[in-house]
């Protein structure tokens, strides 16, 4: 198909093909005499006039299929290792020393160790630049959002560890599962006291004297201080929160230059008018009564739609904060991540292997960690080969499905929606419409409008696909928002025409899983 759809509605961002990836793919196709096909896709550096029949995703699939086939154990040119046939070979591959002192630098499924944190330079710069104001006594407020598994907690833990070296008392509180402001304030105060005190024989009495007769009991749960207080003090923690912070700093934290309070997982309070009003009152009180006197940095974190829900309740709430939403990492950041972490254990990556690792992790922090860890345990040499990278990617994808996507995959398979996803990927449809789905011929599935709508709504609800163009698309320029939920909560659905929407997988973990499964199936051919 030679013609390109000349319709401004289809001028869409190539979210899976970052600017810095394009020259690599272009070079690949030109070197193999396929430049004309690449040029036909009419790729620009920022966008494309999208042709529903000719997608750059088709070209990428051609490349990856050939690479996965070359890694097949049946390929005469392959160094693919399908299994270990002896313990000696296993130990040789793992490079295990006698003391088993062989650690992976990757942390899949848990917040990254601060010492191994890589990337997010722009985000860190955005957050850290305001500490100069804090050290001058001006309280700062920052709100960080990002979808699930985008690495919010890893960023936060890195910042907490980093600011400790500047004599800043850093307090991290997870608000997960909590919808009570009283519980939140008590948790912050407990965590602050844990940070500022040394657990010794005198601490119990010091805390009892400090809180006078309102402290009912004290416990030490590991390193953390936990206590029971009477109702009067619990209410005072909420109503007089700033006064309590000042008193604690004066008593226990005189050597600290500032206080860094991190509240992660605000999600449970996102529907709470009480929290919005409490925080607004807190910020106003600081601005009016403690101008240039209170060196505190508040950093809150949640999903993007939860922040939107808070601002919907009180528009002025959003104006309190500096704000950033984190999305998938750029290709440059992903390359730096893999190169630097493998270099830290004296391993290098073959250029073709690195390209495939970057492409198939799609900037998703969790997938990057899974791929890196799997390749680490699969590699038998100091240089990671393309075949080892592919083998590691396949194993990482299996881990992704078994551990992280288990519930999502159950719902997708329950509705037979996986058959549609598999068909779209096989047809090279990274972007697609309802008409594309209607063309799919799957035995046992009736592709009527009702079934297609059920499929699309379920995929949107699971954040597995995104809508790209509405009639009024300018208000949906934050890619990380769940579009359908956003519309339902803020706008009238009758104002929008969904019949001609273009959908995309958007680099979701669900898409990555099915994409790699599709590529893996080509090895077995």
Coordinates of C-alpha atoms in Angstrom, one line a residue:
X1 CA 0.0 0.0 0.0
X2 CA 1.8 3.1 -1.2
X3 CA -0.6 5.9 -0.1
X4 CA -0.3 7.4 3.4
X5 CA -3.5 8.5 5.1
X6 CA -3.5 12.3 4.8
X7 CA -5.5 12.9 8.0
X8 CA -4.3 15.1 10.8
X9 CA -6.2 12.9 13.3
X10 CA -3.6 10.1 12.6
X11 CA -0.6 12.3 13.2
X12 CA 0.5 10.5 16.4
X13 CA 3.5 10.1 18.5
X14 CA 5.5 6.9 18.0
X15 CA 5.6 6.0 21.7
X16 CA 7.4 2.7 21.1
X17 CA 10.0 4.2 18.8
X18 CA 11.9 6.9 20.6
X19 CA 13.9 9.5 18.6
X20 CA 17.3 8.0 19.5
X21 CA 16.2 4.5 18.4
X22 CA 15.2 5.5 14.9
X23 CA 18.7 5.8 13.4
X24 CA 19.6 2.3 14.6
X25 CA 16.6 0.8 13.0
X26 CA 17.1 2.9 9.8
X27 CA 20.7 1.8 9.6
X28 CA 19.7 -1.8 10.0
X29 CA 17.2 -1.7 7.1
X30 CA 19.5 0.2 4.8
X31 CA 22.4 -2.2 5.4
X32 CA 20.2 -5.1 4.4
X33 CA 18.9 -3.4 1.3
X34 CA 15.5 -2.7 2.8
X35 CA 15.8 1.1 2.9
X36 CA 12.9 1.5 0.5
X37 CA 10.5 -0.2 2.9
X38 CA 11.8 1.9 5.8
X39 CA 11.3 5.1 3.8
X40 CA 7.8 4.0 2.8
X41 CA 6.7 4.1 6.4
X42 CA 7.2 7.8 6.3
X43 CA 8.8 8.0 9.7
X44 CA 9.7 11.5 11.0
X45 CA 11.7 12.2 14.1
X46 CA 8.6 13.1 16.1
X47 CA 5.5 11.6 14.5
X48 CA 4.1 9.8 11.5
X49 CA 1.1 10.1 9.3
X50 CA -0.2 6.7 10.3
X51 CA -1.0 4.2 7.6
X52 CA -3.1 1.5 9.1
X53 CA -1.6 -1.1 6.7
X54 CA 2.0 -0.1 6.7
X55 CA 3.4 0.3 10.3
X56 CA 7.0 0.6 11.4
X57 CA 6.1 -2.1 13.9
X58 CA 5.9 -4.5 10.9
X59 CA 9.5 -3.7 10.0
X60 CA 10.6 -4.1 13.6
X61 CA 8.9 -7.5 13.8
X62 CA 10.7 -8.6 10.6
X63 CA 14.0 -7.8 12.2
X64 CA 13.2 -9.4 15.5
X65 CA 11.8 -12.6 14.0
X66 CA 15.0 -13.1 12.1
X67 CA 17.1 -12.5 15.2
X68 CA 15.0 -14.9 17.3
X69 CA 15.2 -17.6 14.7
X70 CA 19.0 -17.2 14.5
X71 CA 19.0 -17.9 18.3
X72 CA 17.2 -21.2 17.8
X73 CA 19.0 -24.3 19.0
X74 CA 18.3 -25.7 15.6
X75 CA 20.2 -23.0 13.8
X76 CA 23.7 -24.1 12.7
X77 CA 25.1 -20.6 13.4
X78 CA 23.6 -20.3 16.9
X79 CA 25.5 -20.5 20.1
X80 CA 22.1 -20.9 21.9
X81 CA 22.3 -23.1 25.0
X82 CA 19.0 -24.8 25.6
X83 CA 19.8 -26.7 28.8
X84 CA 22.6 -27.6 31.0
X85 CA 23.7 -31.2 30.6
X86 CA 26.0 -31.4 33.6
X87 CA 26.7 -29.8 36.9
X88 CA 30.1 -28.8 35.7
X89 CA 28.6 -26.9 32.8
X90 CA 26.0 -25.3 35.1
X91 CA 28.7 -24.0 37.4
X92 CA 30.8 -22.8 34.5
X93 CA 27.9 -20.9 33.1
X94 CA 27.0 -19.3 36.4
X95 CA 30.6 -18.5 37.2
X96 CA 30.0 -19.4 40.9
X97 CA 33.0 -19.2 43.1
X98 CA 33.6 -21.6 46.0
X99 CA 32.1 -19.0 48.4
X100 CA 29.1 -18.4 46.2
X101 CA 29.9 -14.7 46.3
X102 CA 28.2 -13.8 43.0
X103 CA 25.4 -11.2 43.2
X104 CA 23.2 -9.9 40.5
X105 CA 23.2 -6.0 40.3
X106 CA 19.5 -6.1 39.3
X107 CA 16.5 -6.0 41.6
X108 CA 13.3 -7.2 39.8
X109 CA 10.1 -6.7 41.6
X110 CA 11.4 -4.6 44.5
X111 CA 12.6 -1.0 44.8
X112 CA 16.1 -0.6 43.4
X113 CA 18.9 -0.4 45.9
X114 CA 20.1 3.3 46.0
X115 CA 23.6 2.2 45.1
X116 CA 22.4 0.6 41.9
X117 CA 20.0 3.4 40.9
X118 CA 20.5 4.6 37.3
X119 CA 18.7 7.1 35.1
X120 CA 15.9 9.6 35.8
X121 CA 18.4 12.4 35.8
X122 CA 15.8 15.0 34.7
X123 CA 13.4 13.9 37.4
X124 CA 16.0 14.0 40.1
X125 CA 17.1 17.4 39.0
X126 CA 13.6 18.7 39.1
X127 CA 13.1 17.4 42.7
X128 CA 16.5 18.3 44.1
X129 CA 16.7 21.8 42.8
X130 CA 14.2 23.0 45.4
X131 CA 16.3 21.9 48.3
X132 CA 18.2 25.2 48.1
X133 CA 15.0 26.9 49.1
X134 CA 14.5 24.5 51.9
X135 CA 17.9 25.1 53.4
X136 CA 16.9 28.8 53.5
X137 CA 13.8 27.9 55.6
X138 CA 11.2 27.9 52.8
X139 CA 9.0 24.8 52.9
X140 CA 8.6 23.0 49.6
X141 CA 5.9 20.7 48.3
X142 CA 6.4 18.3 45.4
X143 CA 4.0 15.7 43.9
X144 CA 5.4 12.8 41.9
X145 CA 3.1 10.6 39.9
X146 CA 3.6 7.6 37.6
X147 CA 1.8 4.4 36.7
X148 CA 2.3 1.1 38.4
X149 CA 5.9 -0.2 38.3
X150 CA 7.3 3.0 36.8
X151 CA 9.8 3.2 39.6
X152 CA 8.4 5.9 41.9
X153 CA 9.5 4.2 45.0
X154 CA 13.0 3.5 43.6
X155 CA 13.4 7.3 42.9
X156 CA 12.1 8.1 46.4
X157 CA 14.4 5.7 48.2
X158 CA 17.4 7.0 46.2
X159 CA 16.5 10.6 47.2
X160 CA 16.0 9.6 50.9
X161 CA 19.5 8.0 51.0
X162 CA 21.1 10.8 49.0
X163 CA 19.7 13.6 51.3
X164 CA 20.8 11.9 54.4
X165 CA 24.4 12.8 53.5
X166 CA 23.5 16.5 53.8
X167 CA 22.4 16.3 57.4
X168 CA 18.7 16.1 56.3
X169 CA 16.4 14.0 58.4
X170 CA 14.6 11.9 55.7
X171 CA 11.4 10.2 56.7
X172 CA 9.7 7.7 54.4
X173 CA 6.1 6.7 55.0
X174 CA 4.1 4.2 53.0
X175 CA 0.4 5.1 53.1
X176 CA -0.7 2.0 51.3
X177 CA -4.1 0.8 52.4
X178 CA -4.7 3.8 54.7
X179 CA -7.5 6.3 54.3
X180 CA -7.2 8.1 57.7
X181 CA -5.4 11.4 58.2
X182 CA -5.0 10.6 61.9
X183 CA -3.2 7.4 61.1
X184 CA -1.0 9.1 58.5
X185 CA 0.1 11.9 60.9
X186 CA 0.8 9.4 63.7
X187 CA 2.8 7.3 61.2
X188 CA 4.9 10.3 60.1
X189 CA 5.7 11.2 63.7
X190 CA 6.7 7.7 64.6
X191 CA 8.9 7.5 61.6
X192 CA 10.5 10.9 62.4
X193 CA 11.3 9.8 65.9
X194 CA 12.7 6.5 64.6
X195 CA 15.0 8.6 62.3
X196 CA 16.1 11.0 65.0
X197 CA 16.6 8.8 68.1
X198 CA 18.9 6.0 69.2
X199 CA 17.2 3.0 70.7
X200 CA 18.7 2.7 74.2
X201 CA 17.6 2.2 77.8
X202 CA 16.7 5.9 78.3
X203 CA 14.6 6.3 75.2
X204 CA 11.4 5.0 76.7
X205 CA 11.5 7.5 79.5
X206 CA 12.5 10.4 77.2
X207 CA 9.5 9.7 74.9
X208 CA 7.1 9.4 77.9
X209 CA 8.3 12.7 79.3
X210 CA 8.1 14.4 75.9
X211 CA 4.5 13.3 75.3
X212 CA 3.7 13.7 79.0
X213 CA 0.7 11.6 80.1
X214 CA -0.7 11.0 76.6
X215 CA 1.6 8.1 75.6
X216 CA 0.0 4.8 76.6
X217 CA 2.6 2.3 75.4
X218 CA 5.8 2.1 73.3
X219 CA 7.0 -0.7 71.1
X220 CA 10.1 -1.2 69.0
X221 CA 9.1 -3.2 65.8
X222 CA 12.6 -3.9 64.5
X223 CA 14.2 -0.5 64.2
X224 CA 10.9 1.4 64.0
X225 CA 9.2 3.1 67.0
X226 CA 5.5 2.4 67.4
X227 CA 3.3 3.7 70.2
X228 CA -0.2 3.9 71.3
X229 CA -1.6 7.4 72.3
X230 CA -4.8 8.6 73.8
X231 CA -7.5 10.1 71.6
X232 CA -6.6 13.6 72.6
X233 CA -3.0 13.3 71.4
X234 CA -4.0 11.4 68.2
X235 CA -6.3 14.3 67.3
X236 CA -3.6 16.8 68.2
X237 CA -1.2 15.0 65.8
X238 CA -3.6 15.8 63.0
X239 CA -4.8 19.3 64.0
X240 CA -1.4 20.6 65.3
X241 CA 0.8 18.6 63.0
X242 CA 3.3 21.4 62.2
X243 CA 3.7 22.3 65.9
X244 CA 4.5 18.6 66.7
X245 CA 7.2 18.5 63.9
X246 CA 8.8 21.7 65.3
X247 CA 8.8 20.4 68.9
X248 CA 10.3 17.0 67.8
X249 CA 13.0 18.7 65.8
X250 CA 13.9 21.1 68.6
X251 CA 14.1 18.2 71.1
X252 CA 15.7 15.4 69.0
X253 CA 16.9 16.9 65.8
X254 CA 18.9 20.0 66.6
X255 CA 21.8 18.8 64.4
X256 CA 19.6 18.5 61.3
X257 CA 19.6 21.1 58.6
X258 CA 16.2 20.2 57.2
X259 CA 13.4 17.6 57.2
X260 CA 12.5 15.6 54.2
X261 CA 9.0 14.0 54.5
X262 CA 8.1 11.4 51.9
X263 CA 4.6 10.1 51.7
X264 CA 4.3 7.2 49.2
X265 CA 1.0 5.7 48.0
X266 CA -1.3 8.6 48.6
X267 CA -3.8 6.5 46.6
X268 CA -6.0 5.5 49.5
X269 CA -6.6 9.1 50.4
X270 CA -7.3 10.3 46.9
X271 CA -11.1 10.4 47.5
X272 CA -10.8 12.0 50.9
X273 CA -12.0 15.6 51.2
X274 CA -10.6 15.5 54.7
X275 CA -7.1 14.9 53.4
X276 CA -7.3 17.7 50.8
X277 CA -8.6 20.2 53.3
X278 CA -6.0 19.1 55.9
X279 CA -3.1 19.4 53.5
X280 CA -4.4 22.7 52.1
X281 CA -4.7 24.1 55.7
X282 CA -1.2 22.8 56.5
X283 CA 0.3 24.5 53.4
X284 CA -1.5 27.8 54.1
X285 CA -0.5 27.7 57.8
X286 CA 3.2 27.3 56.9
X287 CA 3.0 30.1 54.2
X288 CA 1.3 32.6 56.6
X289 CA 2.9 31.7 60.0
X290 CA 6.2 30.2 59.3
X291 CA 7.5 32.0 56.2
X292 CA 11.3 31.4 55.8
X293 CA 11.3 29.6 59.2
X294 CA 10.5 26.0 58.4
X295 CA 13.1 23.9 56.4
X296 CA 10.8 21.1 55.4
X297 CA 10.4 19.3 52.0
X298 CA 7.1 17.4 51.5
X299 CA 7.2 14.8 48.7
X300 CA 4.0 13.0 47.9
X301 CA 3.6 10.2 45.4
X302 CA 0.6 8.3 43.8
X303 CA -0.8 7.2 40.5
X304 CA -1.6 10.1 38.1
X305 CA -5.4 9.6 38.2
X306 CA -5.3 9.8 42.0
X307 CA -3.6 13.2 41.9
X308 CA -6.3 14.3 39.4
X309 CA -9.0 13.1 41.8
X310 CA -7.5 15.3 44.6
X311 CA -7.3 18.4 42.3
X312 CA -10.9 17.7 41.2
X313 CA -12.1 18.0 44.8
X314 CA -10.2 21.2 45.4
X315 CA -8.6 22.9 42.3
X316 CA -6.2 25.0 44.5
X317 CA -4.8 21.8 45.9
X318 CA -2.7 21.2 42.8
X319 CA -1.3 24.7 42.9
X320 CA 0.5 23.9 46.1
X321 CA 2.9 21.5 44.4
X322 CA 5.7 21.4 41.9
X323 CA 4.6 18.4 39.8
X324 CA 6.1 15.7 37.6
X325 CA 4.7 12.6 36.1
X326 CA 7.2 9.9 35.2
X327 CA 6.6 7.6 32.2
X328 CA 8.7 5.0 30.5
X329 CA 12.5 5.7 30.3
X330 CA 14.1 6.9 27.1
X331 CA 16.2 4.5 25.0
X332 CA 19.3 6.4 26.0
X333 CA 18.5 5.9 29.7
X334 CA 17.8 2.2 29.1
X335 CA 21.1 1.8 27.3
X336 CA 22.9 3.5 30.1
X337 CA 21.1 1.3 32.7
X338 CA 22.2 -1.9 31.0
X339 CA 25.7 -0.8 30.1
X340 CA 26.6 0.7 33.5
X341 CA 25.2 -2.1 35.7
X342 CA 26.9 -4.9 33.6
X343 CA 30.1 -2.9 33.6
X344 CA 30.0 -2.8 37.4
X345 CA 30.5 -6.5 37.4
X346 CA 33.0 -6.4 34.5
X347 CA 30.6 -7.6 31.8
X348 CA 30.1 -6.0 28.4
X349 CA 27.2 -6.3 25.9
X350 CA 27.4 -7.1 22.2
X351 CA 25.9 -4.2 20.2
X352 CA 23.2 -6.4 18.6
X353 CA 22.3 -7.8 22.0
X354 CA 22.0 -4.4 23.6
X355 CA 19.7 -3.2 20.8
X356 CA 17.3 -6.1 21.3
X357 CA 17.5 -5.6 25.1
X358 CA 16.6 -1.9 24.8
X359 CA 13.9 -2.5 22.2
X360 CA 12.0 -5.3 24.1
X361 CA 12.2 -3.7 27.6
X362 CA 10.4 -0.6 26.1
X363 CA 11.6 1.7 28.8
X364 CA 9.6 -0.2 31.5
X365 CA 11.7 -0.3 34.7
X366 CA 10.3 -3.6 35.8
X367 CA 11.1 -5.3 32.5
X368 CA 14.6 -3.8 32.4
X369 CA 15.3 -5.3 35.8
X370 CA 13.8 -8.7 34.8
X371 CA 15.8 -8.8 31.6
X372 CA 19.0 -7.7 33.2
X373 CA 18.7 -10.3 36.0
X374 CA 17.8 -13.1 33.7
X375 CA 20.7 -12.4 31.3
X376 CA 23.1 -12.1 34.3
X377 CA 22.3 -15.7 35.3
X378 CA 22.2 -17.0 31.7
X379 CA 25.5 -15.5 30.5
X380 CA 28.6 -17.7 30.4
X381 CA 31.1 -15.1 29.2
X382 CA 32.3 -11.6 30.0
X383 CA 30.6 -10.4 26.8
X384 CA 26.9 -10.9 26.5
X385 CA 26.0 -12.4 23.1
X386 CA 22.9 -11.8 21.1
X387 CA 21.8 -15.4 21.7
X388 CA 22.3 -15.1 25.5
X389 CA 20.3 -11.8 25.5
X390 CA 17.4 -13.5 23.6
X391 CA 17.5 -16.4 26.0
X392 CA 17.5 -14.1 29.0
X393 CA 14.6 -12.0 27.5
X394 CA 12.5 -15.1 27.1
X395 CA 13.1 -16.2 30.7
X396 CA 12.4 -12.7 31.9
X397 CA 9.1 -12.7 30.1
X398 CA 8.1 -15.9 31.7
X399 CA 8.9 -14.4 35.1
X400 CA 6.8 -11.3 34.1
X401 CA 3.8 -13.5 33.3
X402 CA 4.1 -15.8 36.3
X403 CA 4.7 -13.2 39.0
X404 CA 3.6 -9.7 37.9
X405 CA 0.9 -10.2 35.3
X406 CA -0.7 -13.4 36.7
X407 CA -4.1 -11.8 37.6
X408 CA -4.2 -9.7 34.4
X409 CA -3.4 -12.7 32.2
X410 CA -6.1 -14.7 33.9
X411 CA -8.7 -12.1 33.1
X412 CA -7.5 -11.8 29.5
X413 CA -7.5 -15.5 28.9
X414 CA -10.9 -15.8 30.7
X415 CA -12.5 -13.6 28.0
X416 CA -10.5 -15.1 25.2
X417 CA -9.1 -11.6 24.6
X418 CA -5.6 -13.1 24.3
X419 CA -6.5 -14.4 20.9
X420 CA -7.2 -10.9 19.7
X421 CA -4.0 -9.5 21.2
X422 CA -1.9 -12.3 19.6
X423 CA -3.6 -11.7 16.2
X424 CA -3.0 -7.9 16.3
X425 CA 0.7 -8.4 17.2
X426 CA 1.1 -11.1 14.5
X427 CA -0.4 -8.7 11.9
X428 CA 1.9 -5.9 13.0
X429 CA -0.8 -3.8 14.5
X430 CA 0.8 -1.7 17.2
X431 CA -1.8 0.9 16.4
X432 CA -5.3 -0.3 15.5
X433 CA -9.0 0.6 15.2
X434 CA -12.2 -1.3 15.8
X435 CA -12.3 -2.0 12.1
X436 CA -8.9 -3.8 12.4
X437 CA -10.3 -6.0 15.2
X438 CA -13.5 -6.8 13.2
X439 CA -11.3 -8.2 10.4
X440 CA -9.8 -10.8 12.7
X441 CA -11.1 -14.3 12.0
X442 CA -10.8 -16.5 15.1
X443 CA -12.7 -19.8 15.3
X444 CA -15.3 -19.7 18.1
X445 CA -15.3 -15.9 18.5
X446 CA -18.1 -13.7 17.2
X447 CA -16.5 -10.3 16.4
X448 CA -19.7 -8.3 16.8
X449 CA -19.7 -4.7 18.1
X450 CA -20.6 -5.8 21.7
X451 CA -17.7 -8.2 22.0
X452 CA -15.3 -5.7 20.5
X453 CA -16.5 -3.0 22.9
X454 CA -16.1 -5.5 25.9
X455 CA -12.5 -6.2 24.7
X456 CA -11.6 -2.6 24.3
X457 CA -13.1 -1.5 27.7
X458 CA -11.4 -4.4 29.5
X459 CA -8.0 -3.6 27.9
X460 CA -8.4 0.1 28.8
X461 CA -9.4 -0.8 32.4
X462 CA -6.2 -3.0 32.7
X463 CA -4.0 -0.3 31.2
X464 CA -3.1 -2.7 28.5
X465 CA -4.1 -0.4 25.6
X466 CA -4.6 3.4 25.2
X467 CA -6.8 5.6 23.1
X468 CA -4.8 8.0 20.9
X469 CA -7.2 10.4 19.3
X470 CA -10.4 11.9 20.6
X471 CA -12.3 14.7 18.9
X472 CA -10.8 17.0 21.5
X473 CA -7.4 15.3 21.9
X474 CA -5.5 18.3 23.3
X475 CA -6.9 17.7 26.8
X476 CA -5.4 14.1 26.9
X477 CA -1.8 14.9 26.4
X478 CA -0.6 13.2 29.6
X479 CA 0.0 9.7 28.3
X480 CA 0.1 8.1 31.7
X481 CA -3.5 8.8 32.6
X482 CA -6.0 6.1 32.1
X483 CA -8.0 7.9 29.4
X484 CA -11.3 6.1 29.9
X485 CA -11.4 6.6 33.7
X486 CA -10.3 10.2 33.2
X487 CA -13.2 10.9 30.9
X488 CA -15.7 9.1 33.1
X489 CA -14.7 11.1 36.2
X490 CA -14.3 14.5 34.7
X491 CA -16.1 14.8 31.3
X492 CA -19.4 13.8 29.8
X493 CA -19.1 10.7 27.6
X494 CA -21.7 12.0 25.3
X495 CA -19.3 14.7 24.2
X496 CA -17.0 12.2 22.6
X497 CA -17.2 10.0 19.5
X498 CA -15.4 6.7 20.1
X499 CA -16.3 5.1 16.8
X500 CA -13.1 6.2 15.0
X501 CA -10.6 6.0 17.8
X502 CA -7.1 4.7 17.1
X503 CA -5.8 2.5 19.9
X504 CA -2.3 1.6 20.8
X505 CA -0.6 -0.9 23.1
X506 CA 1.5 2.1 24.5
X507 CA 4.4 -0.1 25.5
X508 CA 2.4 -1.7 28.3
X509 CA 3.7 -4.7 30.2
X510 CA 0.8 -6.8 28.8
X511 CA 1.9 -5.9 25.2
X512 CA 5.6 -6.7 26.0
X513 CA 4.5 -10.1 27.3
X514 CA 2.5 -11.1 24.3
X515 CA 5.0 -9.6 21.9
X516 CA 7.9 -11.7 23.3
X517 CA 5.6 -14.8 23.4
X518 CA 4.9 -14.2 19.7
X519 CA 8.7 -13.8 18.9
X520 CA 9.5 -16.9 21.0
X521 CA 7.0 -18.9 19.0
X522 CA 9.2 -18.3 15.9
X523 CA 12.1 -20.0 17.5
X524 CA 10.1 -23.2 17.7
X525 CA 9.2 -23.2 14.0

